[in-house]
Tab-separated table of C-alpha atoms in Angstrom:
chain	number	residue	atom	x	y	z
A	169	UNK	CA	14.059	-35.727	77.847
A	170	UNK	CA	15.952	-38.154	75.840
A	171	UNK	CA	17.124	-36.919	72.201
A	172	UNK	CA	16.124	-39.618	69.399
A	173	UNK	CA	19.018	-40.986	67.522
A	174	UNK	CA	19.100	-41.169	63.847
A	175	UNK	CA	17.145	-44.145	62.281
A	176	UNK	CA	19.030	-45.547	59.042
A	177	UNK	CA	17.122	-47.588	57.123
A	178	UNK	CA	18.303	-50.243	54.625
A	179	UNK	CA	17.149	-51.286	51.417
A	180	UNK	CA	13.763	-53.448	51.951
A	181	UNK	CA	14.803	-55.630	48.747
A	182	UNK	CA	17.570	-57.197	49.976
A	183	UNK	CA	16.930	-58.028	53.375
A	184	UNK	CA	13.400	-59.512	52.110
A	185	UNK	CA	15.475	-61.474	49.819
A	186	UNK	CA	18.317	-62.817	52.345
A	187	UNK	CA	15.227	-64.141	55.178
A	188	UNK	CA	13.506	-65.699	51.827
A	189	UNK	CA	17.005	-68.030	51.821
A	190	UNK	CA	16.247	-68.855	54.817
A	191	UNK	CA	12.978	-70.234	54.065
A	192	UNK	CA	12.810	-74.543	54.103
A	193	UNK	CA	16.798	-74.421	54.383
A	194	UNK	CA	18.457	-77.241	56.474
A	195	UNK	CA	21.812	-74.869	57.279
A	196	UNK	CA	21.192	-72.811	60.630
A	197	UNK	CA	17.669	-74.488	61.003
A	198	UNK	CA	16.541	-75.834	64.188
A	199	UNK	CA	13.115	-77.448	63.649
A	200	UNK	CA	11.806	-79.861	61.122
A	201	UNK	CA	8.056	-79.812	60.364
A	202	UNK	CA	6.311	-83.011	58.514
A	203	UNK	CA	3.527	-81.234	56.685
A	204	UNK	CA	0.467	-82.655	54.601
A	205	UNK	CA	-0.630	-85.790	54.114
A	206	UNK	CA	2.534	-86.555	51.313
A	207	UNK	CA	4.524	-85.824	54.934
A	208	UNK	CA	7.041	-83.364	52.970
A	209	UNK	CA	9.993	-82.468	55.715
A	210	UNK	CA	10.451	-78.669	56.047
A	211	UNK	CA	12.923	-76.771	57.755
A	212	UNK	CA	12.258	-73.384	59.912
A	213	UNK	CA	13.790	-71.501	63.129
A	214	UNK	CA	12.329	-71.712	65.954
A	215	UNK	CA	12.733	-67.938	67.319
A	216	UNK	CA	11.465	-66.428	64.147
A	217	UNK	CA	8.520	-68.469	64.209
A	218	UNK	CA	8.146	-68.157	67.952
A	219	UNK	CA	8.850	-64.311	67.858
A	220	UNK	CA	5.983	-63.663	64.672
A	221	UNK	CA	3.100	-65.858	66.002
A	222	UNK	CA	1.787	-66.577	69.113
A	223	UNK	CA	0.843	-70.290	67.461
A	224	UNK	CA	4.406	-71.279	66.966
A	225	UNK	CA	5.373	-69.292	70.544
A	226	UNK	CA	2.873	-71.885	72.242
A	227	UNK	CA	4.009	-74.881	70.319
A	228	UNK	CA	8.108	-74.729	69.959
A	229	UNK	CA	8.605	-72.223	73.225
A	230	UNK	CA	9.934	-72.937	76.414
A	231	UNK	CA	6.126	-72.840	77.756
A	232	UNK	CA	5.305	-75.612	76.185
A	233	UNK	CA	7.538	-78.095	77.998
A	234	UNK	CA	9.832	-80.474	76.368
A	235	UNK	CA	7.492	-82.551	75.392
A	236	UNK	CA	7.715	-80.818	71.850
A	237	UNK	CA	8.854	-83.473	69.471
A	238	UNK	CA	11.143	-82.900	67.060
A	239	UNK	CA	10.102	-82.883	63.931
A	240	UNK	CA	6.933	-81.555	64.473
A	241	UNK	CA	4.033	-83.184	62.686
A	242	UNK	CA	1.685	-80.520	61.051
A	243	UNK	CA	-0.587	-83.194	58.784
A	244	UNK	CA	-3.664	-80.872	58.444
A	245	UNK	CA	-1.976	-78.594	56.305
A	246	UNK	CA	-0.961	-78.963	52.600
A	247	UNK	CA	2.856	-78.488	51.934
A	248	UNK	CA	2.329	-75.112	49.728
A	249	UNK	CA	0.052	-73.644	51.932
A	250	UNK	CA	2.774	-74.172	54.822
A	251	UNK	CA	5.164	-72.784	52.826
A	252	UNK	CA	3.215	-69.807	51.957
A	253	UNK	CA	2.491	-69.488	55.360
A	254	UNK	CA	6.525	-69.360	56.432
A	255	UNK	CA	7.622	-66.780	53.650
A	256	UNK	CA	4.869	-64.267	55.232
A	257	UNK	CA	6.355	-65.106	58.547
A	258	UNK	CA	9.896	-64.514	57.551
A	259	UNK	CA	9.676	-61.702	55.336
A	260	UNK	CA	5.849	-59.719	55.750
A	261	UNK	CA	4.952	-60.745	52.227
A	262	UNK	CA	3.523	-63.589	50.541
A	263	UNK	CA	3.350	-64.422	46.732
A	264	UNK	CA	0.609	-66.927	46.826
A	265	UNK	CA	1.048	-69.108	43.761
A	266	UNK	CA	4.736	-69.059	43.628
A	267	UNK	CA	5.228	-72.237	45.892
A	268	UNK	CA	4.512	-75.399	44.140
A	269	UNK	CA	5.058	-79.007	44.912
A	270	UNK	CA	6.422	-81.406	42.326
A	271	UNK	CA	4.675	-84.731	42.006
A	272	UNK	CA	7.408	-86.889	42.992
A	273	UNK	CA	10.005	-85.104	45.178
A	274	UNK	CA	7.368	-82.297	46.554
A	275	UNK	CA	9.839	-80.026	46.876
A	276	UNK	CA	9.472	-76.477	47.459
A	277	UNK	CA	9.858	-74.098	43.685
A	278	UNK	CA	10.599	-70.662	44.305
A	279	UNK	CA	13.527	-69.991	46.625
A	280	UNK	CA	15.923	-66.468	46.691
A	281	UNK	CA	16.968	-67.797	43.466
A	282	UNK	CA	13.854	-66.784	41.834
A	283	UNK	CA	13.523	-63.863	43.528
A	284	UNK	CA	16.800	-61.999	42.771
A	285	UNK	CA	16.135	-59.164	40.086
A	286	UNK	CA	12.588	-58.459	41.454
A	287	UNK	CA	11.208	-56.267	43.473
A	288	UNK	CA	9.182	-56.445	46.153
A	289	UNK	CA	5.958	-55.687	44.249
A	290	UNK	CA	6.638	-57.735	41.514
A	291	UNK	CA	5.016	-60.563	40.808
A	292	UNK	CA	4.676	-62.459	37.637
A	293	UNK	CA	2.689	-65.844	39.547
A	294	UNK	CA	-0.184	-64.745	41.074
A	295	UNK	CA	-1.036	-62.534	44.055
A	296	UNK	CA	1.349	-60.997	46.189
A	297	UNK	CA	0.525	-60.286	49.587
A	298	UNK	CA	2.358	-57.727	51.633
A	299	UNK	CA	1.974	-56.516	55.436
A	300	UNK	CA	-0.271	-53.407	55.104
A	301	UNK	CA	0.103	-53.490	51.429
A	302	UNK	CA	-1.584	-54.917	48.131
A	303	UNK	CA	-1.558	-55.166	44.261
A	304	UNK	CA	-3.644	-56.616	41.987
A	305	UNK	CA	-4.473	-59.944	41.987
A	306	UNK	CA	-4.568	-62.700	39.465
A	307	UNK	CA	-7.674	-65.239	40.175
A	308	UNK	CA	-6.714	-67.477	43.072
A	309	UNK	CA	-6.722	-71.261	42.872
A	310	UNK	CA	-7.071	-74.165	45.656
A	311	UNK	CA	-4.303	-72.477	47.232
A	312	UNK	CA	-5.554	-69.687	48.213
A	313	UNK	CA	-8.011	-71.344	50.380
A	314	UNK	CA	-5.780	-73.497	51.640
A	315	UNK	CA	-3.458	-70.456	52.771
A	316	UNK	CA	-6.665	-68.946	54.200
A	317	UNK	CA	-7.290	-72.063	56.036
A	318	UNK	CA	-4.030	-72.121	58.169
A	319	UNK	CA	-3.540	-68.085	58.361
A	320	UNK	CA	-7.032	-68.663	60.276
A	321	UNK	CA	-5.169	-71.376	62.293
A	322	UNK	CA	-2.507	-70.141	63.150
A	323	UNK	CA	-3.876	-66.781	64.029
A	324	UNK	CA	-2.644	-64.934	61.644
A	325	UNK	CA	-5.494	-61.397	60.972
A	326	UNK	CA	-3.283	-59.871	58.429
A	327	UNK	CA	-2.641	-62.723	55.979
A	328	UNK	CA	-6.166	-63.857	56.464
A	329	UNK	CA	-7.732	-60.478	55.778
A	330	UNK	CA	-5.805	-59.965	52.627
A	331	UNK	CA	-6.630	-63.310	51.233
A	332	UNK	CA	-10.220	-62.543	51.886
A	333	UNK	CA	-10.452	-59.405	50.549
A	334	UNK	CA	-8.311	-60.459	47.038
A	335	UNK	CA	-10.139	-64.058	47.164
A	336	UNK	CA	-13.362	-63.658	48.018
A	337	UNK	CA	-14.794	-63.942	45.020
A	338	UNK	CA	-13.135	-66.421	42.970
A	339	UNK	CA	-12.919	-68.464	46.440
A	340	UNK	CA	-16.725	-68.158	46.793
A	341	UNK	CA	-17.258	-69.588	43.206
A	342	UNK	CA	-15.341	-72.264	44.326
A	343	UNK	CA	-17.238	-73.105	47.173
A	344	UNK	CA	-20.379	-72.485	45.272
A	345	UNK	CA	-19.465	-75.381	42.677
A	346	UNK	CA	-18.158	-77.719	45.150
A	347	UNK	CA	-21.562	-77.769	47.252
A	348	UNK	CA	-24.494	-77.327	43.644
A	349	UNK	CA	-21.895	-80.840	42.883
A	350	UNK	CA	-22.237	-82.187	46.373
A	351	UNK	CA	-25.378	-80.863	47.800
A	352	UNK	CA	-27.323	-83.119	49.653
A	353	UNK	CA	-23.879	-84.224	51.584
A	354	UNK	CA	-23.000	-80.001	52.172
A	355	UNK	CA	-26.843	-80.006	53.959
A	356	UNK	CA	-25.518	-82.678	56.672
A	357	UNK	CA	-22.689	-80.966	57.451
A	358	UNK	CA	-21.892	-78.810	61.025
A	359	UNK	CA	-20.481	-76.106	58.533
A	360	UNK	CA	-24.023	-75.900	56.971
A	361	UNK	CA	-25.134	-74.760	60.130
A	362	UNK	CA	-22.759	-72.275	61.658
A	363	UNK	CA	-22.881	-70.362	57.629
A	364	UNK	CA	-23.694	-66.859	57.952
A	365	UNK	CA	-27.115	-65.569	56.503
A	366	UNK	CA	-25.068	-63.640	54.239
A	367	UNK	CA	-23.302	-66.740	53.024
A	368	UNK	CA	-26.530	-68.808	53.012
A	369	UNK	CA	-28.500	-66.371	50.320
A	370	UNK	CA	-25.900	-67.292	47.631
A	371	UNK	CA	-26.455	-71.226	48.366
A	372	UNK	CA	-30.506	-70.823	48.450
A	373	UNK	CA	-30.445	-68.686	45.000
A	374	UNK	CA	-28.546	-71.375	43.109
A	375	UNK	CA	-30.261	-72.848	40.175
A	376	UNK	CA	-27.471	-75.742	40.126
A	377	UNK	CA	-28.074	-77.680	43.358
A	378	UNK	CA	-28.915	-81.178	43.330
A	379	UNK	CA	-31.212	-81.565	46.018
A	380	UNK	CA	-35.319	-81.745	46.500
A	381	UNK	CA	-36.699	-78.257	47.571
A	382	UNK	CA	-38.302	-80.408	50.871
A	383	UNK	CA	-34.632	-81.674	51.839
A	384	UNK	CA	-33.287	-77.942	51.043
A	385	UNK	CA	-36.557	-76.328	53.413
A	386	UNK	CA	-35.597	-78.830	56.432
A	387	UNK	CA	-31.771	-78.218	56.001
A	388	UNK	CA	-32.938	-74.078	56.139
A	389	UNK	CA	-35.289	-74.897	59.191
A	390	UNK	CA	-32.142	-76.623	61.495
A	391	UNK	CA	-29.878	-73.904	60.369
A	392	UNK	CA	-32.743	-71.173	61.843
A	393	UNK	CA	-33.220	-73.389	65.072
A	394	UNK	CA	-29.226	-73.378	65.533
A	395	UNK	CA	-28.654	-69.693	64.644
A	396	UNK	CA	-31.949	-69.574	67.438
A	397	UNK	CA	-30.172	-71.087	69.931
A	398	UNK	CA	-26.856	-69.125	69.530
A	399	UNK	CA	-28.617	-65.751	69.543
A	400	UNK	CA	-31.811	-66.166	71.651
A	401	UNK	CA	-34.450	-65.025	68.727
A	402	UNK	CA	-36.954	-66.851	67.574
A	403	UNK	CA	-36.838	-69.365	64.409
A	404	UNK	CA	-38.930	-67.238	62.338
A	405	UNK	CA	-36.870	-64.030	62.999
A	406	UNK	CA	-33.096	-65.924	62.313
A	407	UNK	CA	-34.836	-67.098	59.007
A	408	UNK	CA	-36.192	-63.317	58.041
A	409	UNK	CA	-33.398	-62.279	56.033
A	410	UNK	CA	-33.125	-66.047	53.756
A	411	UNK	CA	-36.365	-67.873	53.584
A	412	UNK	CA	-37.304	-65.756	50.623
A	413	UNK	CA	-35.346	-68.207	48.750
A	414	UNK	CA	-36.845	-71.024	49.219
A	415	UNK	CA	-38.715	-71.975	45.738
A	416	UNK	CA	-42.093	-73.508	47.773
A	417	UNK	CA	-43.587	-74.000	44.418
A	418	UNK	CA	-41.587	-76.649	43.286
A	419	UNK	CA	-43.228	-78.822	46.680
A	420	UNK	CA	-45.347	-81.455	45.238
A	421	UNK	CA	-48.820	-80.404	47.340
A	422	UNK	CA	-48.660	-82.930	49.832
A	423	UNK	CA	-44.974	-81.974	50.735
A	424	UNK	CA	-47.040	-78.469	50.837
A	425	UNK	CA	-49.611	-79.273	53.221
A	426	UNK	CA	-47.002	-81.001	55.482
A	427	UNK	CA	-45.329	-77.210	55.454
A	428	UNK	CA	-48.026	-75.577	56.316
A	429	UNK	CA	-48.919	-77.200	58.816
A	430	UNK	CA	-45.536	-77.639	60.389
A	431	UNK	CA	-45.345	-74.257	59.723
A	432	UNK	CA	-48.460	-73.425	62.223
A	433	UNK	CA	-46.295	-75.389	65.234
A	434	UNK	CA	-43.088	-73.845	64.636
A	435	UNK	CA	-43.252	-70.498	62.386
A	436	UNK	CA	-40.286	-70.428	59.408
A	437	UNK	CA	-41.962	-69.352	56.624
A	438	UNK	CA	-44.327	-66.010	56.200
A	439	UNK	CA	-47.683	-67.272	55.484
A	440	UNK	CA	-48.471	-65.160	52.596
A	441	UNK	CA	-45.298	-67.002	50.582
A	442	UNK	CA	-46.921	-70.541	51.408
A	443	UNK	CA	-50.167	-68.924	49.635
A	444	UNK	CA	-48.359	-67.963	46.423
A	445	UNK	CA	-47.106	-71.722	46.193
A	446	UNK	CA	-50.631	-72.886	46.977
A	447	UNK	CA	-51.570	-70.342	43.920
A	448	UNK	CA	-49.180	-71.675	41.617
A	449	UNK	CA	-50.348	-75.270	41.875
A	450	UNK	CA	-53.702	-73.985	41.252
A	451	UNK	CA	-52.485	-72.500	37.800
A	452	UNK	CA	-51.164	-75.368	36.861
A	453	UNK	CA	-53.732	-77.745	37.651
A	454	UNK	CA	-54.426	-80.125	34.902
A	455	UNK	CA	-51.060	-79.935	33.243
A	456	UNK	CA	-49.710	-83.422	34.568
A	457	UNK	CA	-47.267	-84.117	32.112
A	458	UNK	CA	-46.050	-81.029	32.309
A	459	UNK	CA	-45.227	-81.072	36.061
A	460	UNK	CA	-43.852	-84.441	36.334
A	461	UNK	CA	-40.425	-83.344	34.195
A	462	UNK	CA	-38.653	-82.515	37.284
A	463	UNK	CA	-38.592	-81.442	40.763
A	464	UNK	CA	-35.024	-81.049	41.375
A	465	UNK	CA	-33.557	-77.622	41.018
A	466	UNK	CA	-31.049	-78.692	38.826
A	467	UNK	CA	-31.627	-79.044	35.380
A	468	UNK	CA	-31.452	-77.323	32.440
A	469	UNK	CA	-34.640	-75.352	32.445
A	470	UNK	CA	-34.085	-71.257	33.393
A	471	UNK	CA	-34.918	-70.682	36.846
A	472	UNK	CA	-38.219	-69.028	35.864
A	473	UNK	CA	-39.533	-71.911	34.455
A	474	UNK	CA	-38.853	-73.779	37.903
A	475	UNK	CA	-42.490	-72.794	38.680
A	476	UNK	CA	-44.182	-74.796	36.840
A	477	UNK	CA	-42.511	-77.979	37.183
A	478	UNK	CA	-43.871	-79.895	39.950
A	479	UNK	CA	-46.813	-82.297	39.859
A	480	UNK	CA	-50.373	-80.481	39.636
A	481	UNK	CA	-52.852	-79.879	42.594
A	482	UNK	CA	-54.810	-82.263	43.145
C-alpha cells in the first residue's frame, strides 16, 4: 500500500491573482476570439480553455480538425459576458459586474491591477461568484443574464447554478417588464411555448400586459397543446396548474360564447370558471358605459376592478 506524500498548499490569493493576468493578455496567448456584435478581439489559451470545458475542448482541440480558424468568431455573445465567462474559467471565481466595456475602445476594466489588495471574497462591484462558494449579492443587471446565457452554452452547471440562484429574482423582474412592454410579440414566440408552468403563472397574474384576454387565452391554449405533445397528457391536464389565471371576465360575451364552445371540442378551461364569467356579465348588465373603458389588462385600474370592465351581456 502506497504511503501518501505530504500535500503543501499555497496561498489561494495569489495564484487567483497571477491566472487573472492572464486573462485577455496578448503575451503567451495562443487564440484570439472576436466576440459580440462590436467584434472586440480577446485573447485566451487554448489548453486552459480546452482543459476546463468540454465546449472549448470540442472547438480549439485536436478533435476538431484544423479547420479551426484562427481568431475564432464568437458573435452571439456580448464582450463582458465573455469575459466573465474566461475569469471563472481561469481562476473558479467570477465577480460579475466588474468587467465593463468602454464605449469607444471596448476594452476590458478590471485586470490583476484591480485586484491586488483584495481578497478573494471581496468584492466592492457586484456579485462574486466562486466554485462551491457564495456571498451576498448586490442586484444583478443585463449582465447577469447575459453571463447566464453563455454559462448555459458553454456547459458550464456551476456558473449557471450560482447565477440562478443569486439572480433569479431580480433577473425574473427583468423578464417580467420586458414581455408586460412587449406582450403580444412575447405570445408569438417558440420561447412562449417551451416556458415552464411555473414560469407561466407569473406572466398570466400580471396586471401590466398589453394584450386582449382572447389573444392571451389562445397563446395559453398552444402552449397546453405543445406541453401535450411533449408529455403525452391531455390539453386540459398540461393547463391544470395555470388556467386559473386567465381573467375570462374581461371576454366581451361573444368572445365568451366562442370559448365555450371551443371549449366543448377541445377541453382547456374547467367549466365551472366559464360560468363565473358568464355570472359576471350578468351583474353587470346594463352598465354600458361602464364596460366599454377598457378591455386590455393594462391600465391603471387595480386588478379587482378588471371585472367589471368589459362590455355588458347582451
Amino acid at each position: 500500500m502506497e504511503t501518501p506524500g505530504l500535500v503543501v498548499h499555497g496561498e489561494a490569493v495569489p495564484f487567483s491573482t497571477a491566472l487573472r493576468s492572464l486573462i485577455n493578455n496578448p503575451r503567451y496567448s495562443d487564440v484570439c476570439f472576436v466576440v459580440g456584435q462590436e467584434r472586440q478581439e480577446i485573447f485566451a489559451h487554448r489548453c486552459l480553455l480546452a482543459c476546463r470545458c468540454n465546449f472549448f475542448q470540442r472547438l480549439l482541440g485536436v478533435d476538431s480538425g484544423p479547420g479551426v480558424s484562427n481568431p475564432v468568431l464568437l458573435s452571439t455573445v456580448p464582450a463582458a459576458a465573455f469575459l466573465a465567462v474566461l475569469e471563472f474559467l481561469y481562476t473558479n471565481s467570477v465577480e460579475l459586474h466588474r468587467h465593463s466595456v468602454s464605449p469607444l475602445g471596448r476594452s476590458w476594466v478590471g485586470e490583476a491591477e484591480g485586484a491586488k489588495g483584495r481578497g478573494v471574497c471581496q468584492s466592492r462591484c457586484g456579485l462574486r461568484v466562486r466554485g462551491n462558494s457564495r456571498s451576498l449579492p448586490q442586484p444583478p443587471t443585463l449582465q447577469v443574464l447575459e453571463v447566464l446565457t453563455a454559462a448555459v452554452e458553454y456547459g458550464l452547471d456551476e456558473l449557471r447554478e450560482v447565477a440562478v440562484t443569486f439572480g433569479l429574482g431580480p433577473l425574473q423582474e427583468c423578464c417580467m417588464a420586458f414581455i408586460e412592454a412587449h406582450s403580444q410579440e412575447t405570445l408569438r414566440t417558440r420561447s412562449f411555448l417551451e416556458l415552464s408552468a411555473a414560469a407561466l403563472l407569473p406572466l398570466l397574474r400580471s396586471d401590466k400586459l398589453c394584450v386582449d384576454e382572447a389573444e392571451l387565452i389562445r397563446a395559453a391554449r398552444s402552449w397546453a397543446r405543445v406541453g401535450a405533445a411533449v408529455l403525452e397528457r391531455s390539453v386540459a391536464e398540461v393547463a391544470a396548474p395555470v388556467v386559473r389565471e386567465l381573467r375570462l371576465a374581461l371576454l366581451a360575451p361573444a368572445e365568451l360564447s366562442a370559448l365555450e364552445e371551443q371549449n366543448r371540442r377541445e377541453p382547456l378551461i374547467p367549466v365551472e370558471q366559464i360560468v363565473e364569467a358568464w355570472k359576471c356579465h350578468a351583474l353587470r348588465r346594463g352598465d354600458a358605459a361602464r364596460g366599454a373603458l377598457c378591455r386590455r389588462r393594462k391600465g391603471t385600474l387595480p386588478r379587482e376592478h378588471h371585472r367589471f370592465l368589459d362590455p355588458p351581456l347582451q
